[in-house]
Amino acid sequence: MIGGGVMGEALLSRLVAEQVFEPGAITVGEPQAERRTTLAHQYGVVATADNQQVLSQAEVVLLAVKPQNLAAVAADLEQAASHGSPLLLSILAGIPLSNLQAIVPNWPVIRAMPNTPATVGAGMTVLAPGQGVQPHHLAQARRIFQTVGQVLEVPESLMDAVTGLSGSGPGYVAIMIEALADGGVAAGLPRTVALQLALQTVRGTAELLLAKEWHPAMLKDRVTSPGGTTIAGIAQLEQAGIRSALIEAVRTAAQRSRDLGG
Ligand SMILES: NC(=O)C1=CN([C@@H]2O[C@H](COP(=O)(O)OP(=O)(O)OC[C@H]3O[C@@H](n4cnc5c(N)ncnc54)[C@H](OP(=O)(O)O)[C@@H]3O)[C@@H](O)[C@H]2O)C=CC1
Ligand SMILES: O=C(O)[C@@H]1CCC=N1
């Protein structure tokens, strides 16, 4: 793994907990000494400041640096490109397969977009395979990302939209949960009670829709008693433009993903 930050750790923690890899078989390249110590102590992985140590014997390389750091890592990848041809899994938002393949022309490359619920095995990862990716490479990528949740495959042309929805989505939902709890506090609930209610309401709604395979509108209709509380709340949400706000959030994030790719 190159880049042991938030998302790298989220994936690492599950891969070790689910025993997909022996901790000692994982080497993480990470420039921050403090992060290296944390990752090595907490998960038993090898952590190094030298990316060549990561790349020298790797079968799978998981690229988890910020897109803005790709240029720095490209030099390491180019240097390693002549030894072997490991599977490269890139989770970098917005970086197209063509950019990665230009750096390591002989390596199979899969662009992946996971999300932070991966930390608890409830992630959503979408994969887009590059040229030269064989079925066994895809199977390996699926095995890795299935450890952290659901996996779906799409053509690369959809990956920026995926990034704007499921990649960034946990941020939007977290704000919704925080705001719901604030609403509960404004209506007189203690903070801890309000947060528990908001969290379980969001989880329960998602679980109900998944279990029953209902259209979301059907659930909305079932909650809204005529002249009741829910329709009064929904009228307020519509007036504030909640649908438009969420649609534009996904569209703007997708555009930002395109922009990161240059
Ligand atoms: N966070 C998320 O929810 C998701 C993130 N992603 C993608 O994952 C990637 C990482 O994001 P995130 O974990 O949030 O970011 P972080 O900044 O938390 O993690 C990136 C890590 O890589 C380190 N790094 C920087 N340069 C190098 C280098 N040359 N070699 C090795 N490591 C280096 C950084 O160190 P330093 O801080 O010192 O620069 C940092 O610790 C991004 O490309 C993002 O698009 C994808 C899906 C979801
Ligand atoms: O905000 C970001 O750029 C990353 C990619 C998707 C989620 N976090």
PDB file of C-alpha atoms in Angstrom, residues 52 112 201:
ATOM      1  CA  GLN A  52      10.687   1.122  -3.340  1.00  0.00           C
ATOM      2  CA  ALA A 112     -11.474   1.665  -7.679  1.00  0.00           C
ATOM      3  CA  THR A 201     -33.505   6.442  11.952  1.00  0.00           C
TER       4      THR A 201
END
